[in-house]
Amino acid sequence: MTWDIATARAVMKYPPGDTTHDVALQTAMDVTLATVENLLGRGLFKQRETRTFYNVNRREIRLPRWPIERVISPKCRIVHHRVGWIEPQAWGSDCLVVDYIGGFDPLPSDLESALWGAFQTLYGTLDPVTGLPVQGGGATVIQ
């Protein structure tokens, strides 16, 4: 599977050409991904990113999008690609700017499966056309 609108249509059993639900599907995908990335404290999909770290007082810096494909700058003594750590050759005392490419492409199947499960749960609380929360929707507390 792939994290895209066509797969979202298939997951929700909409016909492939039916775009009437795309706003709600995209909303649910965006919110699901943002929520999961926020909870994990890291970006998931591969992209180029520039991060600035202030008052760096450690040898190793953890980047928020990994696995790391490539560090463009600064020059690093060590890059722990799989776990997202770098050890720059040198940096100033005020800040360190890191330009790199990291993240998954494609997502591991277990992570993608978890995203689709969270997506389905969220999508069930949205209006399937507008993508807005359904009136009276939300959690039910059972005592």
PDB file of C-alpha atoms in Angstrom:
ATOM      1  CA  MET A   1       0.000   0.000   0.000  1.00  0.00           C
ATOM      2  CA  THR A   2       0.933   3.633  -0.279  1.00  0.00           C
ATOM      3  CA  TRP A   3      -0.009   6.675   1.785  1.00  0.00           C
ATOM      4  CA  ASP A   4      -1.973   8.546  -0.891  1.00  0.00           C
ATOM      5  CA  ILE A   5      -5.516   9.583  -1.774  1.00  0.00           C
ATOM      6  CA  ALA A   6      -6.044   6.663  -4.184  1.00  0.00           C
ATOM      7  CA  THR A   7      -5.230   4.185  -1.422  1.00  0.00           C
ATOM      8  CA  ALA A   8      -7.461   6.117   0.991  1.00  0.00           C
ATOM      9  CA  ARG A   9     -10.363   5.668  -1.456  1.00  0.00           C
ATOM     10  CA  ALA A  10      -9.653   1.938  -1.609  1.00  0.00           C
ATOM     11  CA  VAL A  11      -9.342   1.642   2.198  1.00  0.00           C
ATOM     12  CA  MET A  12     -12.760   3.273   2.574  1.00  0.00           C
ATOM     13  CA  LYS A  13     -14.143   1.158  -0.304  1.00  0.00           C
ATOM     14  CA  TYR A  14     -14.974   4.117  -2.580  1.00  0.00           C
ATOM     15  CA  PRO A  15     -14.791   3.542  -6.338  1.00  0.00           C
ATOM     16  CA  PRO A  16     -11.386   4.567  -7.785  1.00  0.00           C
ATOM     17  CA  GLY A  17     -12.799   7.473  -9.877  1.00  0.00           C
ATOM     18  CA  ASP A  18     -15.117   8.806  -7.147  1.00  0.00           C
ATOM     19  CA  THR A  19     -13.558  12.080  -5.983  1.00  0.00           C
ATOM     20  CA  THR A  20     -16.584  13.337  -4.019  1.00  0.00           C
ATOM     21  CA  HIS A  21     -14.965  12.302  -0.723  1.00  0.00           C
ATOM     22  CA  ASP A  22     -11.439  13.524  -1.470  1.00  0.00           C
ATOM     23  CA  VAL A  23     -11.628  16.615   0.779  1.00  0.00           C
ATOM     24  CA  ALA A  24     -12.591  14.502   3.792  1.00  0.00           C
ATOM     25  CA  LEU A  25     -10.097  11.769   2.896  1.00  0.00           C
ATOM     26  CA  GLN A  26      -7.238  14.276   2.552  1.00  0.00           C
ATOM     27  CA  THR A  27      -8.221  16.005   5.804  1.00  0.00           C
ATOM     28  CA  ALA A  28      -8.195  12.687   7.659  1.00  0.00           C
ATOM     29  CA  MET A  29      -4.848  11.727   6.087  1.00  0.00           C
ATOM     30  CA  ASP A  30      -3.255  15.076   6.983  1.00  0.00           C
ATOM     31  CA  VAL A  31      -4.522  15.059  10.565  1.00  0.00           C
ATOM     32  CA  THR A  32      -3.563  11.405  11.073  1.00  0.00           C
ATOM     33  CA  LEU A  33      -0.028  11.930   9.773  1.00  0.00           C
ATOM     34  CA  ALA A  34       0.485  15.150  11.759  1.00  0.00           C
ATOM     35  CA  THR A  35      -0.795  13.514  14.943  1.00  0.00           C
ATOM     36  CA  VAL A  36       1.392  10.423  14.578  1.00  0.00           C
ATOM     37  CA  GLU A  37       4.479  12.483  13.714  1.00  0.00           C
ATOM     38  CA  ASN A  38       3.825  14.736  16.707  1.00  0.00           C
ATOM     39  CA  LEU A  39       3.407  11.771  19.056  1.00  0.00           C
ATOM     40  CA  LEU A  40       6.561  10.101  17.732  1.00  0.00           C
ATOM     41  CA  GLY A  41       8.520  13.354  17.748  1.00  0.00           C
ATOM     42  CA  ARG A  42       9.813  12.744  14.231  1.00  0.00           C
ATOM     43  CA  GLY A  43       8.949  13.137  10.572  1.00  0.00           C
ATOM     44  CA  LEU A  44       8.128   9.931   8.745  1.00  0.00           C
ATOM     45  CA  PHE A  45       8.283  10.516   4.990  1.00  0.00           C
ATOM     46  CA  LYS A  46      11.560  11.177   3.209  1.00  0.00           C
ATOM     47  CA  GLN A  47      12.269  14.813   2.441  1.00  0.00           C
ATOM     48  CA  ARG A  48      15.019  17.388   2.567  1.00  0.00           C
ATOM     49  CA  GLU A  49      14.973  19.411   5.760  1.00  0.00           C
ATOM     50  CA  THR A  50      17.051  22.139   7.398  1.00  0.00           C
ATOM     51  CA  ARG A  51      17.140  22.274  11.200  1.00  0.00           C
ATOM     52  CA  THR A  52      18.840  24.750  13.483  1.00  0.00           C
ATOM     53  CA  PHE A  53      20.048  23.625  16.897  1.00  0.00           C
ATOM     54  CA  TYR A  54      20.937  26.281  19.495  1.00  0.00           C
ATOM     55  CA  ASN A  55      23.396  26.065  22.392  1.00  0.00           C
ATOM     56  CA  VAL A  56      24.761  22.726  21.227  1.00  0.00           C
ATOM     57  CA  ASN A  57      26.808  21.173  24.021  1.00  0.00           C
ATOM     58  CA  ARG A  58      26.900  17.525  22.943  1.00  0.00           C
ATOM     59  CA  ARG A  59      28.943  15.612  20.413  1.00  0.00           C
ATOM     60  CA  GLU A  60      25.952  13.798  18.945  1.00  0.00           C
ATOM     61  CA  ILE A  61      22.848  15.501  17.563  1.00  0.00           C
ATOM     62  CA  ARG A  62      19.571  13.637  16.959  1.00  0.00           C
ATOM     63  CA  LEU A  63      17.803  14.699  13.788  1.00  0.00           C
ATOM     64  CA  PRO A  64      13.990  14.666  13.767  1.00  0.00           C
ATOM     65  CA  ARG A  65      13.607  12.832  10.435  1.00  0.00           C
ATOM     66  CA  TRP A  66      15.290   9.466  10.064  1.00  0.00           C
ATOM     67  CA  PRO A  67      16.614   7.160   8.749  1.00  0.00           C
ATOM     68  CA  ILE A  68      19.101   9.671   7.380  1.00  0.00           C
ATOM     69  CA  GLU A  69      19.789   9.298   3.687  1.00  0.00           C
ATOM     70  CA  ARG A  70      22.392  12.049   3.424  1.00  0.00           C
ATOM     71  CA  VAL A  71      23.748  15.017   5.374  1.00  0.00           C
ATOM     72  CA  ILE A  72      24.365  17.882   2.969  1.00  0.00           C
ATOM     73  CA  SER A  73      25.940  20.147   5.573  1.00  0.00           C
ATOM     74  CA  PRO A  74      27.782  20.409   7.890  1.00  0.00           C
ATOM     75  CA  LYS A  75      30.561  17.898   7.340  1.00  0.00           C
ATOM     76  CA  CYS A  76      30.178  15.088   9.831  1.00  0.00           C
ATOM     77  CA  ARG A  77      32.646  12.703  11.395  1.00  0.00           C
ATOM     78  CA  ILE A  78      29.927  10.135  11.956  1.00  0.00           C
ATOM     79  CA  VAL A  79      26.397   9.697  10.597  1.00  0.00           C
ATOM     80  CA  HIS A  80      24.289   7.006  12.253  1.00  0.00           C
ATOM     81  CA  HIS A  81      21.874   6.701   9.326  1.00  0.00           C
ATOM     82  CA  ARG A  82      19.466   4.162  10.764  1.00  0.00           C
ATOM     83  CA  VAL A  83      18.866   5.834  14.134  1.00  0.00           C
ATOM     84  CA  GLY A  84      19.188   9.492  13.145  1.00  0.00           C
ATOM     85  CA  TRP A  85      22.300  10.629  15.020  1.00  0.00           C
ATOM     86  CA  ILE A  86      25.108  12.736  13.595  1.00  0.00           C
ATOM     87  CA  GLU A  87      28.438  13.865  14.972  1.00  0.00           C
ATOM     88  CA  PRO A  88      29.538  17.063  13.171  1.00  0.00           C
ATOM     89  CA  GLN A  89      33.230  17.729  12.644  1.00  0.00           C
ATOM     90  CA  ALA A  90      32.868  21.207  14.169  1.00  0.00           C
ATOM     91  CA  TRP A  91      30.271  23.833  15.033  1.00  0.00           C
ATOM     92  CA  GLY A  92      30.018  27.269  16.538  1.00  0.00           C
ATOM     93  CA  SER A  93      29.017  27.781  20.133  1.00  0.00           C
ATOM     94  CA  ASP A  94      25.762  29.581  19.255  1.00  0.00           C
ATOM     95  CA  CYS A  95      24.067  27.276  16.798  1.00  0.00           C
ATOM     96  CA  LEU A  96      24.388  24.406  14.373  1.00  0.00           C
ATOM     97  CA  VAL A  97      22.448  24.360  11.080  1.00  0.00           C
ATOM     98  CA  VAL A  98      21.958  20.904   9.584  1.00  0.00           C
ATOM     99  CA  ASP A  99      20.745  20.411   6.005  1.00  0.00           C
ATOM    100  CA  TYR A 100      19.884  16.770   5.335  1.00  0.00           C
ATOM    101  CA  ILE A 101      17.596  14.270   3.657  1.00  0.00           C
ATOM    102  CA  GLY A 102      15.870  11.776   5.890  1.00  0.00           C
ATOM    103  CA  GLY A 103      12.749   9.710   6.417  1.00  0.00           C
ATOM    104  CA  PHE A 104      11.180   6.584   4.974  1.00  0.00           C
ATOM    105  CA  ASP A 105      10.546   5.851   1.297  1.00  0.00           C
ATOM    106  CA  PRO A 106       8.559   3.661   1.379  1.00  0.00           C
ATOM    107  CA  LEU A 107       7.130   3.426   4.881  1.00  0.00           C
ATOM    108  CA  PRO A 108       7.731   0.112   6.666  1.00  0.00           C
ATOM    109  CA  SER A 109       4.589  -2.019   6.350  1.00  0.00           C
ATOM    110  CA  ASP A 110       3.884  -2.121  10.096  1.00  0.00           C
ATOM    111  CA  LEU A 111       4.020   1.668  10.368  1.00  0.00           C
ATOM    112  CA  GLU A 112       1.875   2.145   7.278  1.00  0.00           C
ATOM    113  CA  SER A 113      -0.675  -0.326   8.629  1.00  0.00           C
ATOM    114  CA  ALA A 114      -0.838   1.582  11.913  1.00  0.00           C
ATOM    115  CA  LEU A 115      -1.339   4.869  10.014  1.00  0.00           C
ATOM    116  CA  TRP A 116      -4.226   3.418   8.018  1.00  0.00           C
ATOM    117  CA  GLY A 117      -5.828   2.077  11.204  1.00  0.00           C
ATOM    118  CA  ALA A 118      -5.613   5.513  12.840  1.00  0.00           C
ATOM    119  CA  PHE A 119      -6.910   7.081   9.623  1.00  0.00           C
ATOM    120  CA  GLN A 120      -9.998   4.838   9.592  1.00  0.00           C
ATOM    121  CA  THR A 121     -10.764   5.692  13.218  1.00  0.00           C
ATOM    122  CA  LEU A 122     -10.494   9.434  12.552  1.00  0.00           C
ATOM    123  CA  TYR A 123     -12.373   9.279   9.236  1.00  0.00           C
ATOM    124  CA  GLY A 124     -15.343   7.713  11.037  1.00  0.00           C
ATOM    125  CA  THR A 125     -15.752  10.962  13.010  1.00  0.00           C
ATOM    126  CA  LEU A 126     -15.801  13.231   9.921  1.00  0.00           C
ATOM    127  CA  ASP A 127     -18.485  14.181   7.426  1.00  0.00           C
ATOM    128  CA  PRO A 128     -17.462  12.152   4.339  1.00  0.00           C
ATOM    129  CA  VAL A 129     -17.939  15.116   1.968  1.00  0.00           C
ATOM    130  CA  THR A 130     -16.824  18.209   3.900  1.00  0.00           C
ATOM    131  CA  GLY A 131     -14.188  16.650   6.152  1.00  0.00           C
ATOM    132  CA  LEU A 132     -15.600  18.560   9.119  1.00  0.00           C
ATOM    133  CA  PRO A 133     -16.376  16.825  12.422  1.00  0.00           C
ATOM    134  CA  VAL A 134     -19.813  15.225  12.507  1.00  0.00           C
ATOM    135  CA  GLN A 135     -22.273  16.967  14.830  1.00  0.00           C
ATOM    136  CA  GLY A 136     -22.461  15.002  18.055  1.00  0.00           C
ATOM    137  CA  GLY A 137     -19.473  12.889  17.021  1.00  0.00           C
ATOM    138  CA  GLY A 138     -16.645  12.184  19.363  1.00  0.00           C
ATOM    139  CA  ALA A 139     -15.739   9.870  22.157  1.00  0.00           C
ATOM    140  CA  THR A 140     -18.373   8.095  24.177  1.00  0.00           C
ATOM    141  CA  VAL A 141     -17.636   7.524  27.837  1.00  0.00           C
ATOM    142  CA  ILE A 142     -18.933   4.217  29.190  1.00  0.00           C
ATOM    143  CA  GLN A 143     -19.236   3.972  32.949  1.00  0.00           C
TER     144      GLN A 143
END
